[in-house]
Short mmCIF file of C-alpha atoms in Angstrom, two decimals:
data_model
loop_
_atom_site.label_atom_id
_atom_site.label_comp_id
_atom_site.label_asym_id
_atom_site.label_seq_id
_atom_site.Cartn_x
_atom_site.Cartn_y
_atom_site.Cartn_z
CA MET A 1 13.62 -3.63 -0.73
CA LYS A 2 14.41 -5.96 2.08
CA ARG A 3 18.17 -5.92 1.89
CA PHE A 4 19.31 -2.35 2.39
CA ILE A 5 20.00 -2.24 6.14
CA LEU A 6 22.42 0.49 7.15
CA LEU A 7 25.40 -0.58 9.22
CA LEU A 8 27.00 1.45 12.00
CA SER A 9 30.39 1.51 10.35
CA PRO A 10 30.01 0.03 6.87
CA LEU A 11 33.00 -1.20 4.96
CA ILE A 12 33.33 -2.69 1.52
CA ASN A 13 32.89 -6.40 0.95
CA LEU A 14 35.38 -8.22 -1.21
CA ILE A 15 34.18 -11.41 -2.85
CA SER A 16 36.48 -14.35 -3.24
CA PRO A 17 37.67 -14.54 -6.84
CA SER A 18 35.61 -16.46 -9.39
CA ILE A 19 38.52 -16.98 -11.76
CA ILE A 20 38.80 -19.69 -14.37
CA SER A 21 41.33 -20.61 -17.00
CA SER A 22 40.84 -19.50 -20.58
CA ASP A 23 39.96 -23.06 -21.68
CA GLU A 24 37.12 -23.23 -19.14
CA GLN A 25 35.28 -20.07 -20.04
CA ARG A 26 31.82 -19.60 -18.55
CA ILE A 27 30.36 -18.28 -21.78
CA PRO A 28 27.56 -17.64 -22.38
CA ILE A 29 26.79 -16.05 -19.03
CA VAL A 30 24.09 -13.91 -17.44
CA ILE A 31 24.53 -12.16 -14.11
CA ASN A 32 22.27 -9.64 -12.43
CA THR A 33 21.90 -7.76 -9.18
CA TRP A 34 19.68 -9.26 -6.47
CA ASP A 35 17.84 -12.58 -6.45
CA PHE A 36 15.60 -11.77 -9.41
CA THR A 37 16.05 -15.28 -10.80
CA ASN A 38 13.09 -15.25 -13.19
CA ALA A 39 14.84 -12.45 -15.06
CA THR A 40 18.11 -14.40 -15.08
CA VAL A 41 16.46 -17.55 -16.39
CA LYS A 42 14.70 -15.68 -19.18
CA ALA A 43 17.89 -13.95 -20.29
CA TRP A 44 19.76 -17.27 -20.16
CA ASP A 45 17.16 -18.94 -22.37
CA VAL A 46 17.54 -16.17 -24.93
CA ILE A 47 21.33 -16.48 -25.29
CA ASN A 48 21.72 -20.21 -24.61
CA ARG A 49 18.77 -22.04 -26.17
CA GLN A 50 17.67 -19.41 -28.68
CA LYS A 51 21.28 -18.35 -29.48
CA LYS A 52 20.27 -14.70 -29.66
CA SER A 53 22.38 -11.68 -28.83
CA ALA A 54 23.42 -10.35 -25.45
CA ILE A 55 21.34 -7.25 -26.21
CA ASP A 56 18.24 -9.39 -26.72
CA ALA A 57 18.96 -11.27 -23.50
CA ILE A 58 19.22 -8.08 -21.47
CA VAL A 59 15.97 -6.70 -22.87
CA LYS A 60 14.02 -9.92 -22.30
CA GLY A 61 15.50 -10.43 -18.85
CA CYS A 62 14.87 -6.93 -17.56
CA SER A 63 11.39 -7.00 -19.11
CA VAL A 64 10.52 -9.87 -16.77
CA CYS A 65 11.26 -7.67 -13.77
CA GLU A 66 9.27 -4.81 -15.27
CA ARG A 67 6.25 -7.08 -15.59
CA GLU A 68 6.70 -8.80 -12.23
CA GLN A 69 7.44 -5.51 -10.44
CA CYS A 70 10.50 -7.05 -8.80
CA ASP A 71 10.47 -6.00 -5.14
CA GLY A 72 8.25 -3.09 -6.11
CA THR A 73 11.32 -1.21 -7.28
CA VAL A 74 11.29 -2.19 -10.96
CA GLY A 75 8.44 -1.50 -13.32
CA TYR A 76 5.04 0.08 -12.83
CA GLY A 77 3.29 0.66 -9.51
CA GLY A 78 6.30 1.51 -7.35
CA SER A 79 8.35 4.43 -6.03
CA PRO A 80 5.82 7.23 -6.63
CA ASN A 81 7.30 10.70 -6.89
CA GLU A 82 6.10 13.74 -4.94
CA ASN A 83 3.12 14.03 -7.27
CA GLY A 84 2.22 10.38 -6.75
CA GLU A 85 3.35 9.36 -10.24
CA THR A 86 5.58 6.40 -11.07
CA CYS A 87 8.17 7.06 -13.78
CA LEU A 88 10.81 4.69 -15.13
CA ASP A 89 14.51 4.73 -15.99
CA ALA A 90 16.20 2.14 -18.22
CA PHE A 91 19.52 1.69 -19.97
CA LEU A 92 21.12 -0.59 -22.56
CA MET A 93 24.74 -0.67 -23.74
CA ASP A 94 26.27 -2.72 -26.53
CA GLY A 95 29.86 -3.61 -25.67
CA ARG A 96 30.64 -4.46 -29.30
CA THR A 97 29.79 -1.04 -30.74
CA MET A 98 29.81 1.05 -27.51
CA ASN A 99 26.37 2.32 -28.55
CA ILE A 100 23.85 3.23 -25.87
CA GLY A 101 20.08 3.57 -25.63
CA ALA A 102 18.44 4.91 -22.49
CA VAL A 103 15.33 6.60 -21.13
CA GLY A 104 14.99 8.66 -17.98
CA SER A 105 11.84 9.54 -16.04
CA ILE A 106 9.68 8.15 -18.85
CA ARG A 107 5.97 8.47 -18.14
CA ASN A 108 3.03 6.18 -18.92
CA ILE A 109 5.04 3.50 -20.71
CA LYS A 110 5.51 0.13 -19.00
CA ASP A 111 8.20 -1.29 -21.31
CA ALA A 112 11.10 0.99 -20.39
CA ILE A 113 13.96 -1.35 -21.32
CA ALA A 114 12.36 -2.07 -24.70
CA VAL A 115 12.06 1.66 -25.35
CA ALA A 116 15.75 1.99 -24.47
CA LYS A 117 16.48 -0.60 -27.16
CA HIS A 118 14.53 1.49 -29.66
CA VAL A 119 16.60 4.54 -28.72
CA LEU A 120 19.71 2.46 -29.39
CA LEU A 121 18.51 1.03 -32.71
CA TYR A 122 16.47 3.82 -34.26
CA THR A 123 18.10 7.10 -33.19
CA LYS A 124 21.52 8.72 -33.19
CA HIS A 125 20.95 9.78 -29.57
CA SER A 126 21.83 7.99 -26.35
CA LEU A 127 19.28 9.22 -23.78
CA LEU A 128 15.72 10.52 -24.01
CA VAL A 129 13.86 11.81 -20.96
CA GLY A 130 10.46 12.71 -19.57
CA GLU A 131 7.35 13.35 -21.62
CA GLN A 132 9.39 13.59 -24.82
CA ALA A 133 10.65 10.05 -24.21
CA THR A 134 7.01 9.02 -23.91
CA GLN A 135 6.20 10.66 -27.24
CA PHE A 136 9.09 8.81 -28.84
CA ALA A 137 7.81 5.51 -27.43
CA LEU A 138 4.34 6.15 -28.81
CA MET A 139 5.83 6.89 -32.23
CA MET A 140 7.66 3.55 -32.03
CA GLY A 141 4.38 1.73 -31.39
CA PHE A 142 4.37 1.37 -27.62
CA LYS A 143 1.10 1.66 -25.71
CA LYS A 144 0.37 4.50 -23.31
CA GLN A 145 -0.65 3.16 -19.90
CA SER A 146 -0.80 4.56 -16.39
CA LEU A 147 2.06 3.34 -14.22
CA SER A 148 0.14 3.94 -10.99
CA THR A 149 -1.58 1.21 -8.99
CA GLU A 150 -3.74 1.21 -5.87
CA LYS A 151 -0.63 0.31 -3.91
CA SER A 152 1.43 3.21 -5.25
CA LYS A 153 -1.47 5.59 -4.63
CA ALA A 154 -1.68 4.38 -1.03
CA MET A 155 2.07 4.84 -0.59
CA HIS A 156 1.73 8.43 -1.73
CA ARG A 157 -1.23 9.13 0.56
CA ASP A 158 0.65 7.73 3.55
CA TRP A 159 3.68 9.85 2.73
CA LYS A 160 1.55 12.99 2.56
CA LYS A 161 0.01 12.17 5.95
CA LYS A 162 3.54 12.04 7.41
CA ASN A 163 4.25 15.63 6.34
CA CYS A 164 6.04 14.38 3.24
CA GLN A 165 8.83 12.64 5.14
CA PRO A 166 11.38 11.75 3.95
CA ASN A 167 12.01 14.00 0.97
CA PHE A 168 14.93 15.27 -1.08
CA TRP A 169 14.74 19.02 -0.57
CA THR A 170 17.34 21.20 1.12
CA ASN A 171 18.01 24.93 1.55
CA VAL A 172 14.35 25.83 1.03
CA LEU A 173 11.53 27.39 3.03
CA PRO A 174 9.38 26.32 4.77
CA SER A 175 11.58 23.65 6.32
CA PRO A 176 11.34 20.40 4.31
CA GLU A 177 11.86 18.48 7.56
CA ASN A 178 8.27 19.08 8.64
CA SER A 179 6.46 20.49 5.64
CA CYS A 180 5.20 19.40 2.24
CA GLY A 181 5.81 22.78 0.65
CA PRO A 182 5.43 24.38 -1.82
CA TYR A 183 8.96 25.59 -1.26
CA VAL A 184 10.91 28.69 -2.13
CA PRO A 185 14.71 28.86 -2.20
CA MET A 186 16.59 30.38 0.72
CA SER A 187 18.84 33.33 0.09
CA GLU A 188 22.23 32.19 -1.10
CA ASP A 189 23.73 34.05 1.86
CA PHE A 190 22.22 31.42 4.16
CA LEU A 191 22.85 28.26 2.20
CA THR A 192 24.67 25.43 3.89
CA SER A 193 27.59 24.31 1.75
CA ALA A 194 27.75 20.73 2.96
CA HIS A 195 25.18 18.18 4.03
CA GLU A 196 25.77 15.03 5.98
CA TYR A 197 24.91 12.03 3.84
CA GLN A 198 21.64 10.41 4.85
CA SER A 199 20.35 7.31 3.16
CA PHE A 200 16.62 6.86 2.69
CA PHE A 201 16.99 3.20 1.78
CA SER A 202 14.45 0.97 3.45
CA ASN A 203 12.07 -1.80 2.41
CA TYR A 204 10.88 -1.16 -1.15
CA ASN A 205 13.44 1.61 -1.75
CA HIS A 206 15.07 0.37 -3.96
CA ASP A 207 16.55 -2.59 -5.89
CA THR A 208 17.43 -1.64 -9.45
CA ILE A 209 17.94 -4.65 -11.67
CA GLY A 210 21.32 -4.36 -13.34
CA MET A 211 22.22 -7.17 -15.74
CA VAL A 212 25.26 -8.24 -17.74
CA ALA A 213 25.20 -10.85 -20.51
CA ILE A 214 27.84 -12.39 -22.76
CA ASP A 215 26.44 -14.34 -25.71
CA VAL A 216 27.82 -17.34 -27.61
CA ASN A 217 29.74 -15.01 -29.92
CA GLY A 218 31.47 -13.30 -27.02
CA ASN A 219 29.54 -10.07 -27.42
CA ILE A 220 28.82 -8.27 -24.16
CA ALA A 221 25.89 -6.09 -23.13
CA THR A 222 24.63 -4.53 -19.95
CA GLY A 223 21.31 -2.99 -18.99
CA THR A 224 19.28 -1.63 -16.11
CA SER A 225 15.66 -0.93 -15.25
CA THR A 226 14.14 0.79 -12.22
CA ASN A 227 11.33 3.00 -11.02
CA GLY A 228 13.81 5.00 -8.99
CA VAL A 229 13.60 6.14 -5.40
CA ASN A 230 10.42 6.72 -3.40
CA HIS A 231 9.10 10.28 -3.16
CA LYS A 232 11.69 11.75 -5.50
CA ILE A 233 11.27 15.27 -6.81
CA PRO A 234 9.45 15.05 -10.17
CA GLY A 235 11.91 15.05 -13.05
CA ARG A 236 14.66 13.30 -11.09
CA VAL A 237 16.74 10.85 -13.11
CA GLY A 238 18.84 8.33 -11.21
CA ASP A 239 22.08 6.56 -11.99
CA SER A 240 20.49 3.66 -13.86
CA PRO A 241 20.26 5.30 -17.32
CA ILE A 242 23.59 7.12 -16.98
CA PRO A 243 26.42 5.45 -18.97
CA GLY A 244 29.18 4.32 -16.64
CA ALA A 245 27.03 4.69 -13.55
CA GLY A 246 24.21 2.14 -13.79
CA GLY A 247 26.14 0.01 -16.27
CA TYR A 248 29.04 -0.15 -18.69
CA ALA A 249 30.25 -2.72 -21.24
CA ASP A 250 33.25 -3.14 -23.52
CA ASN A 251 33.85 -6.31 -25.53
CA ALA A 252 37.59 -5.87 -25.10
CA VAL A 253 37.37 -6.07 -21.33
CA GLY A 254 34.01 -6.94 -19.75
CA ALA A 255 31.10 -5.21 -18.08
CA ALA A 256 29.59 -4.11 -14.79
CA ALA A 257 26.22 -3.07 -13.37
CA ALA A 258 25.61 -1.15 -10.15
CA THR A 259 22.73 -0.63 -7.73
CA GLY A 260 22.21 1.61 -4.74
CA ASP A 261 21.93 5.32 -4.01
CA GLY A 262 21.80 6.67 -7.52
CA ASP A 263 22.38 10.31 -6.65
CA ILE A 264 25.72 9.29 -5.13
CA LEU A 265 26.66 6.57 -7.63
CA MET A 266 26.30 8.77 -10.69
CA ARG A 267 28.93 11.15 -9.34
CA PHE A 268 31.60 8.45 -9.59
CA LEU A 269 30.63 6.22 -12.56
CA PRO A 270 31.44 2.99 -10.69
CA SER A 271 30.51 0.65 -13.54
CA MET A 272 32.93 2.31 -15.93
CA LEU A 273 35.58 2.46 -13.21
CA ALA A 274 35.27 -1.28 -12.63
CA VAL A 275 35.71 -2.02 -16.33
CA GLU A 276 38.73 0.27 -16.53
CA PHE A 277 40.27 -1.33 -13.45
CA MET A 278 39.92 -4.72 -15.17
CA ARG A 279 41.52 -3.24 -18.27
CA ASN A 280 44.49 -2.42 -16.08
CA GLY A 281 44.79 -6.00 -14.87
CA MET A 282 42.47 -6.33 -11.89
CA THR A 283 40.18 -9.30 -11.35
CA PRO A 284 36.41 -8.62 -11.36
CA ASP A 285 36.13 -8.69 -7.58
CA GLU A 286 39.15 -6.43 -7.15
CA ALA A 287 37.74 -4.02 -9.71
CA GLY A 288 34.35 -3.89 -8.01
CA ARG A 289 35.89 -3.31 -4.63
CA LYS A 290 38.11 -0.50 -5.85
CA ALA A 291 35.25 1.17 -7.72
CA LEU A 292 33.17 1.33 -4.56
CA ALA A 293 36.18 2.40 -2.50
CA ARG A 294 36.42 5.49 -4.69
CA ILE A 295 32.93 6.41 -3.49
CA SER A 296 33.35 5.47 0.17
CA HIS A 297 36.36 7.75 0.41
CA HIS A 298 33.98 10.68 0.01
CA TYR A 299 30.76 9.12 1.36
CA PRO A 300 31.67 6.55 4.05
CA LYS A 301 27.99 5.77 4.74
CA PHE A 302 26.81 5.41 1.16
CA VAL A 303 24.76 2.38 0.14
CA GLY A 304 25.57 0.45 -3.02
CA ALA A 305 26.65 -2.75 -4.71
CA ILE A 306 28.10 -3.86 -8.04
CA VAL A 307 28.44 -6.99 -10.17
CA VAL A 308 31.45 -7.24 -12.47
CA VAL A 309 32.26 -9.70 -15.28
CA ASP A 310 35.31 -9.96 -17.51
CA LYS A 311 35.18 -11.00 -21.16
CA ASN A 312 35.95 -14.65 -20.29
CA GLY A 313 33.05 -14.99 -17.86
CA ASN A 314 35.00 -14.53 -14.64
CA TYR A 315 32.74 -12.64 -12.26
CA GLY A 316 32.77 -10.93 -8.90
CA ALA A 317 30.84 -8.42 -6.82
CA ALA A 318 31.27 -5.95 -4.01
CA CYS A 319 28.93 -4.11 -1.66
CA HIS A 320 29.02 -1.27 0.82
CA GLY A 321 26.81 -0.02 3.62
CA ILE A 322 24.29 -2.87 3.44
CA ASP A 323 23.73 -6.06 5.39
CA SER A 324 24.17 -8.40 2.44
CA PHE A 325 24.05 -8.47 -1.34
CA PRO A 326 22.57 -11.40 -3.28
CA PHE A 327 23.06 -11.65 -7.01
CA SER A 328 21.94 -14.19 -9.61
CA VAL A 329 24.12 -15.95 -12.16
CA TYR A 330 23.62 -18.54 -14.91
CA HIS A 331 26.50 -19.72 -17.10
CA SER A 332 27.62 -22.63 -19.24
CA LYS A 333 29.01 -24.59 -16.28
CA LEU A 334 25.74 -24.47 -14.31
CA LYS A 335 22.65 -26.65 -14.70
CA ASN A 336 20.39 -24.11 -13.00
CA VAL A 337 20.37 -20.47 -12.02
CA LYS A 338 22.43 -19.81 -8.91
CA VAL A 339 22.01 -17.11 -6.27
CA GLU A 340 25.20 -16.10 -4.51
CA LYS A 341 24.85 -14.07 -1.34
CA ARG A 342 27.67 -11.96 0.04
CA GLU A 343 27.75 -10.55 3.54
CA CYS A 344 29.14 -7.05 3.61
CA ALA A 345 31.94 -6.41 6.08
CA MET A 346 31.59 -4.07 9.04
CA SER A 347 33.78 -2.97 11.91
CA ILE A 348 32.68 -2.46 15.49
#
């Protein structure tokens, strides 16, 4: 992940408005986090040439990143957990029905976003997790495959050689700052009640793909796919499959998709906040900025970004705590996919 560079005093970036009149709507439209343009192009082909649904576009687009292992942070072979295993999170939301399908920490299944679609279509649930999500996928006809690669195995070996640094433990013994464990909890009498936020974002850690699509019928969908954060504690589920955190969509308003430090983002549901801010009259860029401001008020050094689209195809984005944030867009007024890059503001 070559874009998450912490700034000394990060502020939130506000993108200049991408506003158009109602008679110049940019529909259909596909927009996704980062410069994963192959995913954008595939999703665009699905809704523009094939005239399929926004849901189909999201699934096909995110599937490209799962196969291509975008930046090593989507799909198999990346972000091994403490046991050296890669697990996947994925999410899909239909803005027409408000239905959701998601999987968290799914094991041994490469097609996470497609499994999320099966949760949406073939169950009355919203989120399945862990080994039970794998069993569901097998029942639905998906193939069981290892998600580890020689590269992910090497990443895990190197991490072990460095005394398992960094890791996500706190208030345990022996000290997680110089030990791999196993750990036991400290007495509650000695627990520290607050911890200074520390980001572990670095190259390859991590660029969730978050995508929004509006099809020719004006139906809106959003989806995400990721292999999470490097060296996470087994069983950890990030923000990506959490409704309102990784993504949110409502045909009446628009949609948003977020990326960044999932353990922080999920506490504030920035994607839902952005949609609700648009419902109250804000432009997409204003909504994205305010959603991230809600987080930075509590975590001034957090790392994250968001893309936001209203129901007419107006779009914007905002970012915080990173050097820059590229995102990809393809809409009815463009001849080719376009990558827009926004520098995030900072103060000296």
